[in-house]
Short mmCIF file of C-alpha atoms in Angstrom, two decimals:
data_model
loop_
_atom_site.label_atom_id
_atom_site.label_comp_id
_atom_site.label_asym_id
_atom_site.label_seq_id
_atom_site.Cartn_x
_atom_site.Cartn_y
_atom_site.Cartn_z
CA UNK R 1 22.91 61.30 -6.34
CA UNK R 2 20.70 59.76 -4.16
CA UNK R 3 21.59 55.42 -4.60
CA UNK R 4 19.84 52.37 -3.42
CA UNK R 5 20.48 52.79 -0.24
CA UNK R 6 17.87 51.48 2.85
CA UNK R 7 18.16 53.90 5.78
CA UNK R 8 18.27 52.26 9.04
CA UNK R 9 17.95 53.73 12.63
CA UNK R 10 19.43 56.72 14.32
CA UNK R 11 23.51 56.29 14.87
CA UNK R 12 23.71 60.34 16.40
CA UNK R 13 21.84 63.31 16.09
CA UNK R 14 23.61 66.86 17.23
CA UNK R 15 21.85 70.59 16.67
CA UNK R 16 22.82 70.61 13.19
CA UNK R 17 23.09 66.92 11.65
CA UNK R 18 21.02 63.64 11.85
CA UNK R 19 23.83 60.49 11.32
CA UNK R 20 21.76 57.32 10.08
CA UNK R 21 23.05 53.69 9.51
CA UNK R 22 22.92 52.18 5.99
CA UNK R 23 22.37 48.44 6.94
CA UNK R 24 24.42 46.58 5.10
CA UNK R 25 27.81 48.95 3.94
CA UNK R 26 30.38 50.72 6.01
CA UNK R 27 28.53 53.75 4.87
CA UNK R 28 26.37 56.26 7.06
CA UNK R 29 23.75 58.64 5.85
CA UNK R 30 24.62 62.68 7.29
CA UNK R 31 21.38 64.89 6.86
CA UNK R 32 21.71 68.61 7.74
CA UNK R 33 18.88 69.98 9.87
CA UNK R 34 16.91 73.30 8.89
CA UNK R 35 18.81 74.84 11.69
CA UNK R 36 21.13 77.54 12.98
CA UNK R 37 22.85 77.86 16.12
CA UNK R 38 25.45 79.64 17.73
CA UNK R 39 27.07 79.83 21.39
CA UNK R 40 26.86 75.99 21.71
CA UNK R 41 22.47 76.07 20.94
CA UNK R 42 22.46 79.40 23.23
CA UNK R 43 20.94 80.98 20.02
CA UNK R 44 18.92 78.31 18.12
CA UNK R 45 16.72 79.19 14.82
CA UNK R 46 15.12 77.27 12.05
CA UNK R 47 16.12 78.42 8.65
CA UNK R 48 14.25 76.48 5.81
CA UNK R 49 16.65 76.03 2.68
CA UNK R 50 19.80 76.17 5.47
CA UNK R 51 19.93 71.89 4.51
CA UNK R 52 20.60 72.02 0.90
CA UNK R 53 22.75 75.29 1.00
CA UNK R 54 25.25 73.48 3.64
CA UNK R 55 24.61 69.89 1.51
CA UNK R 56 25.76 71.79 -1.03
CA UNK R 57 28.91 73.28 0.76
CA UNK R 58 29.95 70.82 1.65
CA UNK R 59 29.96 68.66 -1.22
CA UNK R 60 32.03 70.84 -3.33
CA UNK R 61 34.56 71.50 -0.52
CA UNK R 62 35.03 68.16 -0.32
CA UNK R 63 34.99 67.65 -4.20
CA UNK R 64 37.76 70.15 -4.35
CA UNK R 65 40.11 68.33 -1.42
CA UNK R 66 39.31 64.93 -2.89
CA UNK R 67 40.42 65.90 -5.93
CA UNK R 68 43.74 67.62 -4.86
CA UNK R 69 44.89 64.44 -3.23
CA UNK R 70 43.53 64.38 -0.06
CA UNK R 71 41.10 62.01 1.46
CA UNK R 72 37.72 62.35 2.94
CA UNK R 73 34.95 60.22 4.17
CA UNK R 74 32.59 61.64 1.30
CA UNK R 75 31.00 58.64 -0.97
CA UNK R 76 28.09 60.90 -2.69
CA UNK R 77 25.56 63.25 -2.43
CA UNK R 78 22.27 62.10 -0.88
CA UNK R 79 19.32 64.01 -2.48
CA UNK R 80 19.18 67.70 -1.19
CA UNK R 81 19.49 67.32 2.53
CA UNK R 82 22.46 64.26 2.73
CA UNK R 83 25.74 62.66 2.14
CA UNK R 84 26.76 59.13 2.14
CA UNK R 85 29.92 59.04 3.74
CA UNK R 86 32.35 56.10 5.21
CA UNK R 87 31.26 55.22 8.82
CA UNK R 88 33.81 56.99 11.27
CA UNK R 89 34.35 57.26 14.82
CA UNK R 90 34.46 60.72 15.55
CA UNK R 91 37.39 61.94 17.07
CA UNK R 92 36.12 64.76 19.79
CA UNK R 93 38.31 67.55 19.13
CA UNK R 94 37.90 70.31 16.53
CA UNK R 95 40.77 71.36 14.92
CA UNK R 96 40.76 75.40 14.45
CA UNK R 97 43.07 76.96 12.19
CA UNK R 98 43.35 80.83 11.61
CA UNK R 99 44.97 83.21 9.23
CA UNK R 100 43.79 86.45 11.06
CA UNK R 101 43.10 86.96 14.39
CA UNK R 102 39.60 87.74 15.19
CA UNK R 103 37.01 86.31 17.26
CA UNK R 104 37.42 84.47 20.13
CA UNK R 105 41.11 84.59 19.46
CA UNK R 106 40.97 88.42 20.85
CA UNK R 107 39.63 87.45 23.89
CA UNK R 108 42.22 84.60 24.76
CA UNK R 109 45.11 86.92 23.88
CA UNK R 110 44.45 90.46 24.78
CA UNK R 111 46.69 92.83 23.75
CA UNK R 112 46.95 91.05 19.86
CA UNK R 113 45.37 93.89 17.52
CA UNK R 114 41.96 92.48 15.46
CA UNK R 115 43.91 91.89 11.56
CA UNK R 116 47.39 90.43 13.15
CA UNK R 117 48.40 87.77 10.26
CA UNK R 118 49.55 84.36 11.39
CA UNK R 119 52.34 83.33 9.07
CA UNK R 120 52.49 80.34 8.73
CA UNK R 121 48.91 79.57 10.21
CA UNK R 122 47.75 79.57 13.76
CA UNK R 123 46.50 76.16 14.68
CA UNK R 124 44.46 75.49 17.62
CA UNK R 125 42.09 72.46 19.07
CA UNK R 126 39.49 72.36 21.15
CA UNK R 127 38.35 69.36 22.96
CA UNK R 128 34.28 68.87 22.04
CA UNK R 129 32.14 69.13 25.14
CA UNK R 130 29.49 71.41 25.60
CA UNK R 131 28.98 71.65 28.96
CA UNK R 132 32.37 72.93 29.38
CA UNK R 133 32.12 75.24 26.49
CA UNK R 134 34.51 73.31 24.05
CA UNK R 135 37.65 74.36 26.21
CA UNK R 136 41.16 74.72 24.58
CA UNK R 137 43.61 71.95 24.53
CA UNK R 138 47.28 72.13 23.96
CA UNK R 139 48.96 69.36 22.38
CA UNK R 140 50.29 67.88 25.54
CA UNK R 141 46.69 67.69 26.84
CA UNK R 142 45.22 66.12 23.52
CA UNK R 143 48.00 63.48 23.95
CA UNK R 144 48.25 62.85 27.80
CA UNK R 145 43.65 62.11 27.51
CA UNK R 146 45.46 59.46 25.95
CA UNK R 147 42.34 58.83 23.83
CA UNK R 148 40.96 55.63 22.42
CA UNK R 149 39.51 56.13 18.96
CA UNK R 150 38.15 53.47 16.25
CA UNK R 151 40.83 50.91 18.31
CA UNK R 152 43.14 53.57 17.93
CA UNK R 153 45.43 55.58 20.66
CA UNK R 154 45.60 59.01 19.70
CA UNK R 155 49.56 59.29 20.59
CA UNK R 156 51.98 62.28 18.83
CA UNK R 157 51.68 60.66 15.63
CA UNK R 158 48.04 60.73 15.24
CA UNK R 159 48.01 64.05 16.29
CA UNK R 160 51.40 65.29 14.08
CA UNK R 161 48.76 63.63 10.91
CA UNK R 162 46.12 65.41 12.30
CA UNK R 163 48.14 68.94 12.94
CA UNK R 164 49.84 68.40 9.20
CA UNK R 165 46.39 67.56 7.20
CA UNK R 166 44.36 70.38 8.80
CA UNK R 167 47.21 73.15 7.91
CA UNK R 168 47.15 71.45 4.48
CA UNK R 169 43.40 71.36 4.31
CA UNK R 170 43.18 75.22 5.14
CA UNK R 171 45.55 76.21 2.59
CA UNK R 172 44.26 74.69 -0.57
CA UNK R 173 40.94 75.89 0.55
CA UNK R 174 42.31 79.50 1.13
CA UNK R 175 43.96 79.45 -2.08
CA UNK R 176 40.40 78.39 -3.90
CA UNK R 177 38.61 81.06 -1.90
CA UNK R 178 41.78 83.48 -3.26
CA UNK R 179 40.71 82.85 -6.80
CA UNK R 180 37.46 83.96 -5.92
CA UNK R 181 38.48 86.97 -4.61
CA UNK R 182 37.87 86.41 -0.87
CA UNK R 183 39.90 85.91 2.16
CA UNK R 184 39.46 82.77 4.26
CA UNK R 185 39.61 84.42 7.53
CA UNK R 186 39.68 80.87 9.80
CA UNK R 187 38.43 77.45 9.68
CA UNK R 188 37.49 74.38 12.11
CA UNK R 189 37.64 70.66 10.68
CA UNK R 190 37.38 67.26 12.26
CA UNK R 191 38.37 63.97 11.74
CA UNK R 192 37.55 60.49 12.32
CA UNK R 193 38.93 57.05 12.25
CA UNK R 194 37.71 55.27 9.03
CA UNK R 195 35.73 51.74 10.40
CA UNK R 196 37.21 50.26 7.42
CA UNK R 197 40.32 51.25 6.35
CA UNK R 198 41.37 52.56 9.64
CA UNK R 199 42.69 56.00 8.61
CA UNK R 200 42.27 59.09 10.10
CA UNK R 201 40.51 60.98 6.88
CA UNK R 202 38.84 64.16 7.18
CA UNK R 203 35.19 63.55 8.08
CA UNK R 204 31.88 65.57 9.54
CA UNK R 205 30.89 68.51 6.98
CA UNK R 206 32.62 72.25 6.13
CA UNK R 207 30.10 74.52 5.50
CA UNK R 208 28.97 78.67 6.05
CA UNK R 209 29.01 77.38 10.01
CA UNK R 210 33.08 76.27 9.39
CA UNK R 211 34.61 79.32 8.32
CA UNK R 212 34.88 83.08 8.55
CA UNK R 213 34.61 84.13 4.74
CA UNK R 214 35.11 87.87 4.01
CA UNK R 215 34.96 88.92 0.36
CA UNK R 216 37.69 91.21 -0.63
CA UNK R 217 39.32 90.85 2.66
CA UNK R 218 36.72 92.81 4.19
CA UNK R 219 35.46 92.37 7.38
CA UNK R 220 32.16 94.11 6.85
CA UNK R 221 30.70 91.90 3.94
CA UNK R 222 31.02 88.81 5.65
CA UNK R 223 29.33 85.51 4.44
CA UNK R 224 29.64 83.52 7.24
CA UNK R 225 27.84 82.28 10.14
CA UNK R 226 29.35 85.55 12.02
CA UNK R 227 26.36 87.57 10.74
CA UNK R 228 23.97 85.56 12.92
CA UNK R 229 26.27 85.52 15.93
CA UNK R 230 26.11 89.08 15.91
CA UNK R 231 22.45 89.59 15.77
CA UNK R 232 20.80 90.93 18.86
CA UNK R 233 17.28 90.49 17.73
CA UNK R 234 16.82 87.47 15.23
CA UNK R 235 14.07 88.77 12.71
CA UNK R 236 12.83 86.94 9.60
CA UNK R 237 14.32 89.85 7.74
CA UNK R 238 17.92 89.25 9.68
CA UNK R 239 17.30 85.18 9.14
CA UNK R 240 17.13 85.60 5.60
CA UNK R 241 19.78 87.83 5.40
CA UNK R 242 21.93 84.84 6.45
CA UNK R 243 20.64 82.41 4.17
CA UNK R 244 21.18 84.85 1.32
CA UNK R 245 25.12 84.84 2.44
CA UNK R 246 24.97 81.21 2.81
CA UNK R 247 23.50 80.86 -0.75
CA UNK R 248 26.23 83.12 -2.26
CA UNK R 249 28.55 81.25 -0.59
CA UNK R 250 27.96 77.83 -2.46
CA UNK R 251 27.09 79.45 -5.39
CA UNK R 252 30.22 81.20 -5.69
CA UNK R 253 31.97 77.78 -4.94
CA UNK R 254 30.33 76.48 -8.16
CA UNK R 255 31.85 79.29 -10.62
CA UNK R 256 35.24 77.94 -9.77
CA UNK R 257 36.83 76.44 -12.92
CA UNK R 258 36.74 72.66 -13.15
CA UNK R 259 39.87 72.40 -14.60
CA UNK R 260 43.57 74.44 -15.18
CA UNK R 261 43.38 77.39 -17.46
CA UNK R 262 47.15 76.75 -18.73
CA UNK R 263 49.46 73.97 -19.83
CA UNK R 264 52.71 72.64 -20.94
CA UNK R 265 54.14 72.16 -23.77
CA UNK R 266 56.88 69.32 -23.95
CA UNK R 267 59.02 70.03 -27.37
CA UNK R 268 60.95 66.93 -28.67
CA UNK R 269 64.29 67.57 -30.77
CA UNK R 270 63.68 63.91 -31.97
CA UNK R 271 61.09 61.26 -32.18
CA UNK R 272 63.80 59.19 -30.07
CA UNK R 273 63.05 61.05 -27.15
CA UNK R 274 59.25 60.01 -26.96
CA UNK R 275 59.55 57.80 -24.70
CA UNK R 276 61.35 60.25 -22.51
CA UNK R 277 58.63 62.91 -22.90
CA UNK R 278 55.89 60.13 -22.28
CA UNK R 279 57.71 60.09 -18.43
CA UNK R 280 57.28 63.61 -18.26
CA UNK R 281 53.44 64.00 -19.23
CA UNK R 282 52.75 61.33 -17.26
CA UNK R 283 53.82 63.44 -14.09
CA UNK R 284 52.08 66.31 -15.53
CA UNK R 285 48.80 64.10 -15.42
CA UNK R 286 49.53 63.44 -11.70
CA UNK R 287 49.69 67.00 -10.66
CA UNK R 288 46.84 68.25 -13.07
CA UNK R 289 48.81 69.97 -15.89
CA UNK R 290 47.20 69.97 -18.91
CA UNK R 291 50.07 69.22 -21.71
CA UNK R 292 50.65 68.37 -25.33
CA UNK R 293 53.91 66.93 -26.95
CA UNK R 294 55.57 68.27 -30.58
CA UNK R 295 58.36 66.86 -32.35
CA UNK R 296 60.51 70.16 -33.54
CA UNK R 297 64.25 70.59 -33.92
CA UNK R 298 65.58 74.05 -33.34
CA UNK R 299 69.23 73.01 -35.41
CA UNK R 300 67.08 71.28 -38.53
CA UNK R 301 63.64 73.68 -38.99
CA UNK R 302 64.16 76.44 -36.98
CA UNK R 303 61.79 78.15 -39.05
CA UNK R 304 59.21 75.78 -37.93
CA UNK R 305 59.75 75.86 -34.00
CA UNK R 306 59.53 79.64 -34.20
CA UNK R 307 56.36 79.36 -35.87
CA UNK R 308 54.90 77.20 -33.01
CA UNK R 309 56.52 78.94 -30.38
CA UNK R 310 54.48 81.92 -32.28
CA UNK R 311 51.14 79.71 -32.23
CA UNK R 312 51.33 78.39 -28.43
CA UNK R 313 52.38 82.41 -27.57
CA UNK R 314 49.64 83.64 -29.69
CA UNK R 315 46.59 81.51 -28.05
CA UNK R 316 46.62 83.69 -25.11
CA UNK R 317 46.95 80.43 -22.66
CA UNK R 318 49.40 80.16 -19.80
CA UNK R 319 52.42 78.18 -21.04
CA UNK R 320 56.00 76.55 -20.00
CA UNK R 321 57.86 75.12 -22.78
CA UNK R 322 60.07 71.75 -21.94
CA UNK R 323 62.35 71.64 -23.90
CA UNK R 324 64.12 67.75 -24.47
CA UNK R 325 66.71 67.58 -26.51
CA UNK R 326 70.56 66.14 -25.94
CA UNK R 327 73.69 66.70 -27.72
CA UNK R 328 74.10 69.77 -28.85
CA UNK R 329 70.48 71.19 -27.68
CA UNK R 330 69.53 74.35 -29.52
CA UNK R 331 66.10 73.57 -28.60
CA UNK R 332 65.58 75.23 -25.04
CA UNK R 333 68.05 78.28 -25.61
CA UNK R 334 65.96 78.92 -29.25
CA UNK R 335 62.93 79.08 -27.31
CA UNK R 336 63.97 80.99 -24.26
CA UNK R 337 64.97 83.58 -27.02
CA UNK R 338 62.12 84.19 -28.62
CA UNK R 339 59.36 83.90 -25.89
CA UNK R 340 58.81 85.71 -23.05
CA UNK R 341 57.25 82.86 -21.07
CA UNK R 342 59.04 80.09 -18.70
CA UNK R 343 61.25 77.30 -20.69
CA UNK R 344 62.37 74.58 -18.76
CA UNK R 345 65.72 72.45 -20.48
CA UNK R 346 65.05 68.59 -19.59
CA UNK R 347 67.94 66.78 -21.68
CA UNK R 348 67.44 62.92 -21.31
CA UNK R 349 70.69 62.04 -20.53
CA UNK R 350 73.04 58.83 -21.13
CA UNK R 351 75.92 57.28 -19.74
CA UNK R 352 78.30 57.94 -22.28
CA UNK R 353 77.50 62.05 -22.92
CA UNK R 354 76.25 62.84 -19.91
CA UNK R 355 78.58 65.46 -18.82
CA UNK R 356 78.56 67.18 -21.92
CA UNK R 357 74.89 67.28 -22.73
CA UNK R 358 74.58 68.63 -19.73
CA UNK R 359 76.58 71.78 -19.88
CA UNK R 360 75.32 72.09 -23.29
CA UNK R 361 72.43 73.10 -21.78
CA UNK R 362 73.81 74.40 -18.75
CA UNK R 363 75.84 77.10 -21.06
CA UNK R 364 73.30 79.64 -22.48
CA UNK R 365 74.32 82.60 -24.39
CA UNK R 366 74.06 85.61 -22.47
CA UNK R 367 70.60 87.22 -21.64
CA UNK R 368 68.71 83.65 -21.57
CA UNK R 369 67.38 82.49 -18.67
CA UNK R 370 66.12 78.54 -18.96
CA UNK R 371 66.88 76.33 -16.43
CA UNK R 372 67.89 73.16 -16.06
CA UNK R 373 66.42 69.92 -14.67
CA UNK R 374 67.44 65.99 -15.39
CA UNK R 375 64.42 63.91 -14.41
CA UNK R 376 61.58 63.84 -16.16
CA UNK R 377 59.54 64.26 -12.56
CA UNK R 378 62.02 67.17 -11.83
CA UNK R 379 61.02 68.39 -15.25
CA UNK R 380 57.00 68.35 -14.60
CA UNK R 381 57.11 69.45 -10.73
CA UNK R 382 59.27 72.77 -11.96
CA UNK R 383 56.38 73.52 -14.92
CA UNK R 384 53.49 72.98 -12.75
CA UNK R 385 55.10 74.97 -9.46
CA UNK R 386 55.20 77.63 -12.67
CA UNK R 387 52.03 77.32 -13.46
CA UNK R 388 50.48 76.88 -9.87
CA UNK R 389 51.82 80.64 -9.22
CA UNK R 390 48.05 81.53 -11.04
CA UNK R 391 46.15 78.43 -10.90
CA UNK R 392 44.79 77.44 -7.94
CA UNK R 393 43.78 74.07 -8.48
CA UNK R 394 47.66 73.07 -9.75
CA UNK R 395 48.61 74.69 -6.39
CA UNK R 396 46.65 72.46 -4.55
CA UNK R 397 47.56 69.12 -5.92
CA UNK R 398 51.37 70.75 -4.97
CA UNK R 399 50.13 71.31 -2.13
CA UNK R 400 48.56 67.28 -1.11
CA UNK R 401 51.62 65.74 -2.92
CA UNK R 402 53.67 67.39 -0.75
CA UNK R 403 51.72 66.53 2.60
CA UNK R 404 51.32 63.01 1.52
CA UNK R 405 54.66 62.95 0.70
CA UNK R 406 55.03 64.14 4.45
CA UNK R 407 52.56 61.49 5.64
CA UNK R 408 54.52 58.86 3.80
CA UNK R 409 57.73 58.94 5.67
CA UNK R 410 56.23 60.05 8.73
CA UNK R 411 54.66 56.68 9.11
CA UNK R 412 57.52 54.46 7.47
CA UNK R 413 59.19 56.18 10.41
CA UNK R 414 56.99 54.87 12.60
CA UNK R 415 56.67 51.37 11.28
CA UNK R 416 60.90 51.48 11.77
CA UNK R 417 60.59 52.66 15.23
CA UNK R 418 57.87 49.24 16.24
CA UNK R 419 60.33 46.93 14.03
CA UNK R 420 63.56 48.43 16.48
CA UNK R 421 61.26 47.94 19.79
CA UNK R 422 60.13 44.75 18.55
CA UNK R 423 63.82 43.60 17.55
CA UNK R 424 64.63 44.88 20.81
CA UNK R 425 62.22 43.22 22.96
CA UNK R 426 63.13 39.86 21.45
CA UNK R 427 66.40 40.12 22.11
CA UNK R 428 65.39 41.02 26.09
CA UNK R 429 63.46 37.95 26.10
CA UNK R 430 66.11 35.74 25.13
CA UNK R 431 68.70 37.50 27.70
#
């Protein structure tokens, strides 16, 4: 996508990336160079095709976040070379996060082994500055430079968000790089402060020169930028070597599936419980679980349920059943007992049988193993948690709903905390 966009002068322009104005939007124009460095430019080499490999990168990383819930300054693709993108201000740190130590990490922290596993991940910044090398900060440093970014003071909160997205960020791409069978070794991300909305989203690019990528979990077919670090003599032979991994890199980030390979399947005892089942699917939607809805009562055609419990089973796709049904519900227990896969009892209670359509659903005959939920969001978090257990792209909408969930009470915390000092400071004044 390339839009009707008039480029106007020179914002930045590091080793890797030219940042232009777009007159007239809150946009900005990001071109990758040609280029490949390493030790902060102590290596430097042009690599023709290096553009549109990383363009390419980095716009289906970003794709994939975007579309898992989290937010990005990507607006589109810019011919081969670009990206329009919201206009940040940069925020100089980059934000490192590791799964294995390797690297530089060795030679921090002698006496860690080369393989050592961070559980849950190691997360590390580093304050941008070449001419000191990019040193390490600790938290307490990022917070007492007490830095002023986009009219924004980058306090504990700001760096909490930070801390929480780039975890976040590193897992849903881990689990995509999972699916296609290789480990993501370590990453480095960073952020900026929208100039319009004034968020901190995740901003810059993520491409071969972000990560260490090793297929198979092995160290010695590496894809990432790690092969040219390691070259002692840079040869056109070695050069395209690295452009090779670089293309298999975002061409293996296209064969990932565009959408879930499985679904649920809410079953209905009655057509009274539609609207019930509606509230369900609609949560489905939300977390990217494909679904479908049948009207079937276990007690009144059990002939017919088994035979679509047969279909569904016999299609070969990745299922949970939901079964809805109150009073007496035969539905989930028939279903449980004749399938092998996950059934999931949502009765849609009222007031006046509550209790007892719950334990009739609660009470299973013995050998029967469907659980129980009673809210129809309850009821489509359980299926797609399921479902995410082989579907990586379900795992990582989990995965944002549950950091923005994070995000969301983290900052109506802080909105309580200026509404107390504000309160507070009143009341001083009038004293």
């Amino acid at each position: 996508m390339s839009g009707d966009y008039k480029v106007g002068k020179v914002l930045n322009e590091g080793k890797t990336k030219i940042i232009h104005e777009l007159p007239g939007t809150a946009h900005v124009l990001i071109e990758s160079k040609d280029r490949i460095t390493a030790n902060n430019a102590a290596k430097v080499n042009e690599l023709e095709g290096k553009a549109a490999i990383s363009t390419s990168t980095t716009c289906k990383i970003f794709e994939i976040l975007e579309a898992a819930g989290v937010k990005t300054h990507l607006i589109a693709r810019h011919g081969d070379k670009g990206i329009i993108a919201e206009s940040c201000d940069m925020i100089p740190i980059e934000w490192v996060t590791r799964r294995v130590a390797t690297g530089s990490f060795l030679r921090r922290n002698p006496g860690v082994k080369e393989g050592y596993r961070f559980c849950p991940p190691k997360l590390e910044t580093f304050f941008k500055d070449d001419a000191n090398d990019d040193p390490q900060w600790s938290n307490e440093q990022l917070i007492e430079a007490k830095l002023e970014i986009g009219g924004q003071l980058i306090g504990q909160h700001e760096v909490d968000l930070m801390g929480r997205m780039t975890v976040c960020i590193f897992e849903i791409l881990e689990k995509i790089w999972s699916k296609l069978e290789c480990s993501l070794i370590d990453m480095k991300i960073e952020f900026g402060v929208s100039k319009k909305t004034g968020e901190i989203v995740l901003a810059d690019v993520i491409d071969s020169d972000s990560w260490r990528l090793w297929p198979s979990g092995d160290k010695r077919l590496m894809k990432d930028k790690q092969v040219y670090r390691n070259l002692e003599v840079v040869t056109p032979e070695a050069l395209d070597t690295v452009k090779r991994n670089f293309q298999w890199v975002a061409d293996r980030l296209e064969t990932l599936p565009s959408k879930p390979g499985c679904r649920a399947v809410i079953f209905m005892g009655s057509p009274s419980d539609m609207d019930y089942c509606q509230k369900i699917e609609k949560q489905l939607t939300k977390l990217g679980v494909p679904s479908e809805l049948r009207i079937c009562s276990a007690h009144k055609e059990t002939s017919e349920t088994l035979r679509l419990l047969a279909q569904y089973e016999g299609a070969g796709i990745p299922t949970v059943f939901i079964a809805v049904a109150g009073r007496s519900n035969g539905l989930g227990p028939v279903l449980a007992g004749n399938s092998s896969w996950p059934v999931i009892n949502a009765p849609p209670l009222t007031s006046d049988w509550a209790a007892e359509d719950i334990w009739s659903s609660l009470r299973l005959p013995s050998g029967l193993g469907c659980g129980t939920v009673i809210t129809p969001d309850a009821a489509a978090t359980a299926a797609a948690q399921i479902l995410a257990l082989n579907d990586c792209l379900i795992w990582s909408k989990i995965r944002a709903k549950q950091l923005q969930t994070w995000l969301s009470l983290k900052e109506s915390d802080r909105e309580l905390m200026k509404k107390i000092s504000a309160e507070n400071g009143a009341n001083g004044a009038v004293h």
